[in-house]
Short mmCIF file of C-alpha atoms in Angstrom, two decimals:
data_model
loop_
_atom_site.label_atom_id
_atom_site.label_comp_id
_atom_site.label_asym_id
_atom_site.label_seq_id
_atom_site.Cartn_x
_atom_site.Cartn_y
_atom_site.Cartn_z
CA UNK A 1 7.48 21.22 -3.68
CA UNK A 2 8.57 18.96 -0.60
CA UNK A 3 6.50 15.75 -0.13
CA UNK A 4 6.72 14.24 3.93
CA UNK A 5 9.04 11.38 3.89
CA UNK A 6 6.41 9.42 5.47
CA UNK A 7 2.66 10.03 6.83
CA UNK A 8 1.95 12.22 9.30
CA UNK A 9 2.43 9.83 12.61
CA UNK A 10 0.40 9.65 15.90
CA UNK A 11 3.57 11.07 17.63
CA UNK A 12 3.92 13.92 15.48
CA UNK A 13 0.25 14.68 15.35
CA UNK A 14 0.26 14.52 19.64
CA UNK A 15 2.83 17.23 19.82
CA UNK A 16 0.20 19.29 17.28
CA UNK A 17 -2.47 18.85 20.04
CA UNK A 18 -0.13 19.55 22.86
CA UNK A 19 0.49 23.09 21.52
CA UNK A 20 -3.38 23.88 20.48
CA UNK A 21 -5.41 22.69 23.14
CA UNK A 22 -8.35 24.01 21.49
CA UNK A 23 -8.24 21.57 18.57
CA UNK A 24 -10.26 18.60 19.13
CA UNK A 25 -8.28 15.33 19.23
CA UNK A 26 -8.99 13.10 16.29
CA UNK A 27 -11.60 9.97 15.85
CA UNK A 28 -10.15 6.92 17.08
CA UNK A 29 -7.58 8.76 19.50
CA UNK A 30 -8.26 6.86 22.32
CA UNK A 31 -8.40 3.30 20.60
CA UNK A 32 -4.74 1.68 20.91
CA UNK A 33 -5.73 0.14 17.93
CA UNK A 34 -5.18 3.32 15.82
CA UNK A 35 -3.14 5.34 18.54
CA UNK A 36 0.22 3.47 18.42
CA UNK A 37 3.02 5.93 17.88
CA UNK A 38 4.68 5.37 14.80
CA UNK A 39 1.26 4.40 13.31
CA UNK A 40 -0.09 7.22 10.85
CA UNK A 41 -2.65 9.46 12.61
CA UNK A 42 -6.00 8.38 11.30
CA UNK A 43 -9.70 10.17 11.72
CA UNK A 44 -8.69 13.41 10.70
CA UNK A 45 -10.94 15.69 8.55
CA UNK A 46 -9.19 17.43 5.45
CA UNK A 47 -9.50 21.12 7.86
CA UNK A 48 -7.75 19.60 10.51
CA UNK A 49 -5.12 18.27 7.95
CA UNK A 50 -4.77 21.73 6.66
CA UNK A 51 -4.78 22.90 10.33
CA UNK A 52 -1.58 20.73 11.13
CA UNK A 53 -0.24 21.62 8.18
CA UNK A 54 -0.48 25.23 8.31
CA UNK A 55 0.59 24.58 11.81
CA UNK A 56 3.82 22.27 11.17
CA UNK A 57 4.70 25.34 8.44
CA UNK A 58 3.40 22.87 4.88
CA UNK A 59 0.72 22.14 3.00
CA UNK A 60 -1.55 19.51 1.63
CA UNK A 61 -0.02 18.45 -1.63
CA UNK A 62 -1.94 19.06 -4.90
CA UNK A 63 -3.30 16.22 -6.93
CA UNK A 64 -1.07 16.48 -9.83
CA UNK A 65 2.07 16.34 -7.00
CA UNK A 66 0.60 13.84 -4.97
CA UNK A 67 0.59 11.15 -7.94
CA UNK A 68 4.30 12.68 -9.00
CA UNK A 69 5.51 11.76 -5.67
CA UNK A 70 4.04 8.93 -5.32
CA UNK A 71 5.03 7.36 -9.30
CA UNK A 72 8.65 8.75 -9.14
CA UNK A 73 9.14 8.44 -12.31
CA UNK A 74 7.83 5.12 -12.66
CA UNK A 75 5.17 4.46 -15.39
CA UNK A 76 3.27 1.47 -13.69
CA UNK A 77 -0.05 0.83 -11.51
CA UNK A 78 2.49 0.68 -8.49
CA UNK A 79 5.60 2.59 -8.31
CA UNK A 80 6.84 -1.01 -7.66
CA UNK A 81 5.22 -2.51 -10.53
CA UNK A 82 2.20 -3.66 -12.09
CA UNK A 83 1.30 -6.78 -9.74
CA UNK A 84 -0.56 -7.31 -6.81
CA UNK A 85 2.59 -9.23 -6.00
CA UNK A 86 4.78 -6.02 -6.62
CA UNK A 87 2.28 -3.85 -4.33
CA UNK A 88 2.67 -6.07 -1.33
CA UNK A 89 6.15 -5.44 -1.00
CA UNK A 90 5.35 -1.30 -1.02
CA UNK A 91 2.41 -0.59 0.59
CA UNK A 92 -0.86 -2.50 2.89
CA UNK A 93 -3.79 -3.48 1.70
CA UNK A 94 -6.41 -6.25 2.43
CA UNK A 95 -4.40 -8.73 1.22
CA UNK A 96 -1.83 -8.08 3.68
CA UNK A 97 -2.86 -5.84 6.23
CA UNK A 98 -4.56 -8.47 8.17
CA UNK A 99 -7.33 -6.36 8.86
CA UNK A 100 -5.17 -3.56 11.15
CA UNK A 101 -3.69 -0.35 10.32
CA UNK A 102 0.54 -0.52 10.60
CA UNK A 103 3.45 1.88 11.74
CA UNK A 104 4.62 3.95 9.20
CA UNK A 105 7.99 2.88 6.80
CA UNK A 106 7.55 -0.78 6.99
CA UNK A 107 7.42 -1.59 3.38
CA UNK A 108 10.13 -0.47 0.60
CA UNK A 109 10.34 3.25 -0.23
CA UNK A 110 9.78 4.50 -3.92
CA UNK A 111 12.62 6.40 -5.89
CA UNK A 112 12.34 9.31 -4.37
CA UNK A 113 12.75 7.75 -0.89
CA UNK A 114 9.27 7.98 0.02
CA UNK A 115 7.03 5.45 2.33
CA UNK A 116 3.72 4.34 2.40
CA UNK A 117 2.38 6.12 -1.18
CA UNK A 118 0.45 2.87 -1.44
CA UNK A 119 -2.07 1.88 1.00
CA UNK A 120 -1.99 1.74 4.55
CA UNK A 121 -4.69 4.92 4.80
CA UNK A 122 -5.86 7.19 2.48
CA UNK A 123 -4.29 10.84 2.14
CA UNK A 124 -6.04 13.81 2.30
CA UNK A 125 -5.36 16.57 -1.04
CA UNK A 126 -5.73 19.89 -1.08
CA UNK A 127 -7.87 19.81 -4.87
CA UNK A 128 -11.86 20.07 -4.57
CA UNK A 129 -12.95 16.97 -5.76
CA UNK A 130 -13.83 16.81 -10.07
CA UNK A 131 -15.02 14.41 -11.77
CA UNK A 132 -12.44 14.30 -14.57
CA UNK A 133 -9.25 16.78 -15.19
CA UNK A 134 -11.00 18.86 -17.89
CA UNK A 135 -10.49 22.12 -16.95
CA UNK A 136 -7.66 21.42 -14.37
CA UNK A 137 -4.76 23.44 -14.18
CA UNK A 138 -1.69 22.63 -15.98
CA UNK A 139 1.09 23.63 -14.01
CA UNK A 140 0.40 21.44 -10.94
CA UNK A 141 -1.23 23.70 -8.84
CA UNK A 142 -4.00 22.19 -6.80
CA UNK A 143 -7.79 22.75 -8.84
CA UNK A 144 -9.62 24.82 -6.14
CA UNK A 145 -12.53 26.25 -7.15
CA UNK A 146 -13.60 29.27 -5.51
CA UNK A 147 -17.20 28.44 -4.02
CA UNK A 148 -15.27 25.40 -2.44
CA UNK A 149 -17.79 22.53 -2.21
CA UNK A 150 -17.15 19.87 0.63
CA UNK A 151 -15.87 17.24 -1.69
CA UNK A 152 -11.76 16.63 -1.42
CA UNK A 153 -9.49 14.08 -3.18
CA UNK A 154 -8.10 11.32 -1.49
CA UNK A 155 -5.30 9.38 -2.90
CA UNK A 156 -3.24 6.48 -2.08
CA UNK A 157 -5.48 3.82 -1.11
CA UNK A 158 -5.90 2.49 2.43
CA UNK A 159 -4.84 -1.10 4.90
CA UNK A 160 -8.66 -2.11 4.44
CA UNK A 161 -9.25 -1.83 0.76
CA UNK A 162 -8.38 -3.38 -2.38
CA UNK A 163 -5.12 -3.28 -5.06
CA UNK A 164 -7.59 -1.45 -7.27
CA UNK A 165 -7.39 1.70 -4.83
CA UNK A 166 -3.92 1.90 -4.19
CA UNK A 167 -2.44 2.57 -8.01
CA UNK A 168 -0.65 5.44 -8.67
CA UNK A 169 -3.52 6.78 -11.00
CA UNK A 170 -6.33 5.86 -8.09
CA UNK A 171 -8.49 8.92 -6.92
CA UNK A 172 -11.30 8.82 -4.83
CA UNK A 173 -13.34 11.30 -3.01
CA UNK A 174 -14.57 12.05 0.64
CA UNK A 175 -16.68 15.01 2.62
CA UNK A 176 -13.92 17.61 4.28
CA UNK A 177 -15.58 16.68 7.28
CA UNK A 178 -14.81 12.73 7.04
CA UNK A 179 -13.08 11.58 9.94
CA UNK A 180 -12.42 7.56 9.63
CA UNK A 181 -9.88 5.16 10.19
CA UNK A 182 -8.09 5.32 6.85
CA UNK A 183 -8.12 9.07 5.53
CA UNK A 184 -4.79 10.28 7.21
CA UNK A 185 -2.55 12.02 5.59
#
């Protein structure tokens, strides 16, 4: 599987809306706050991450390699280590986001050359959300169950929350229809 080297951007996402007209332009669009080019687009559901997806010719990432893109190959709470310390330098979070969403790539990459894995907004997943990986499949393929509940995984952690939320092993969950400031992807 291919992993983005970064989040999805406001630029990137503008050129999506350009060429489906019909497709409703995100929460937060219109607040410069949020809308800054190189800043990742933000106040997207999980379908209209799958539409851009679908459209851009990818796919959500499964849970299982979501966190092996985001650890590369590292063992500890941060792919930079195990302090708070060791996430600043990777990732934003309320310690030193100063309360605002940033431009994609400004903090170090991990080993496999990817940005922002840690914090700055959350990232949608393709998996249904469960509460535990009993069950799960064990080849990495995303855990979709067929009658699809509303319930996705998030992962990475976001610019507004804490350290806690942005290890490697962090999950959380969020309605498909959840369109806020932090869920990206």
């Amino acid at each position: 599987f291919y992993m983005g080297r970064y989040p999805v951007t406001n630029e990137e996402y503008a050129r999506f809306l350009k060429a489906n007209p019909t497709v409703t332009e995100p929460a937060y669009w219109a607040d410069r706050k949020y809308n800054q080019p190189k800043q990742p687009v933000v106040g997207v559901s999980w379908e209209d991450a799958r539409h851009y997806a679908a459209w851009a010719g990818l796919r959500l990432p499964g849970e299982a390699e979501w966190e092996y893109a985001c650890r590369a190959g590292s063992k500890t709470r941060y792919y930079s280590g195990d302090k708070d310390e060791d996430l600043a330098r990777v990732g934003w979070y309320t310690k030193n986001s100063g309360g605002q969403l940033h431009a994609v790539g400004e903090k170090e990459p991990n080993g496999f050359g990817l940005y922002d894995m840690h914090g700055n907004v959350w990232e949608w997943i393709e998996d249904d959300w469960h509460d535990n990986y009993k069950g799960a499949p064990n080849d990495g393929r995303a855990w979709v169950d067929k009658r699809r509940g509303s319930d996705r995984v998030v992962r990475g952690g976001g610019w507004y929350g804490g350290a806690q939320g942005c290890r490697s092993a962090a999950r959380s969950t969020a309605t498909s229809t959840l369109a806020s400031a932090s869920p990206g992807q």
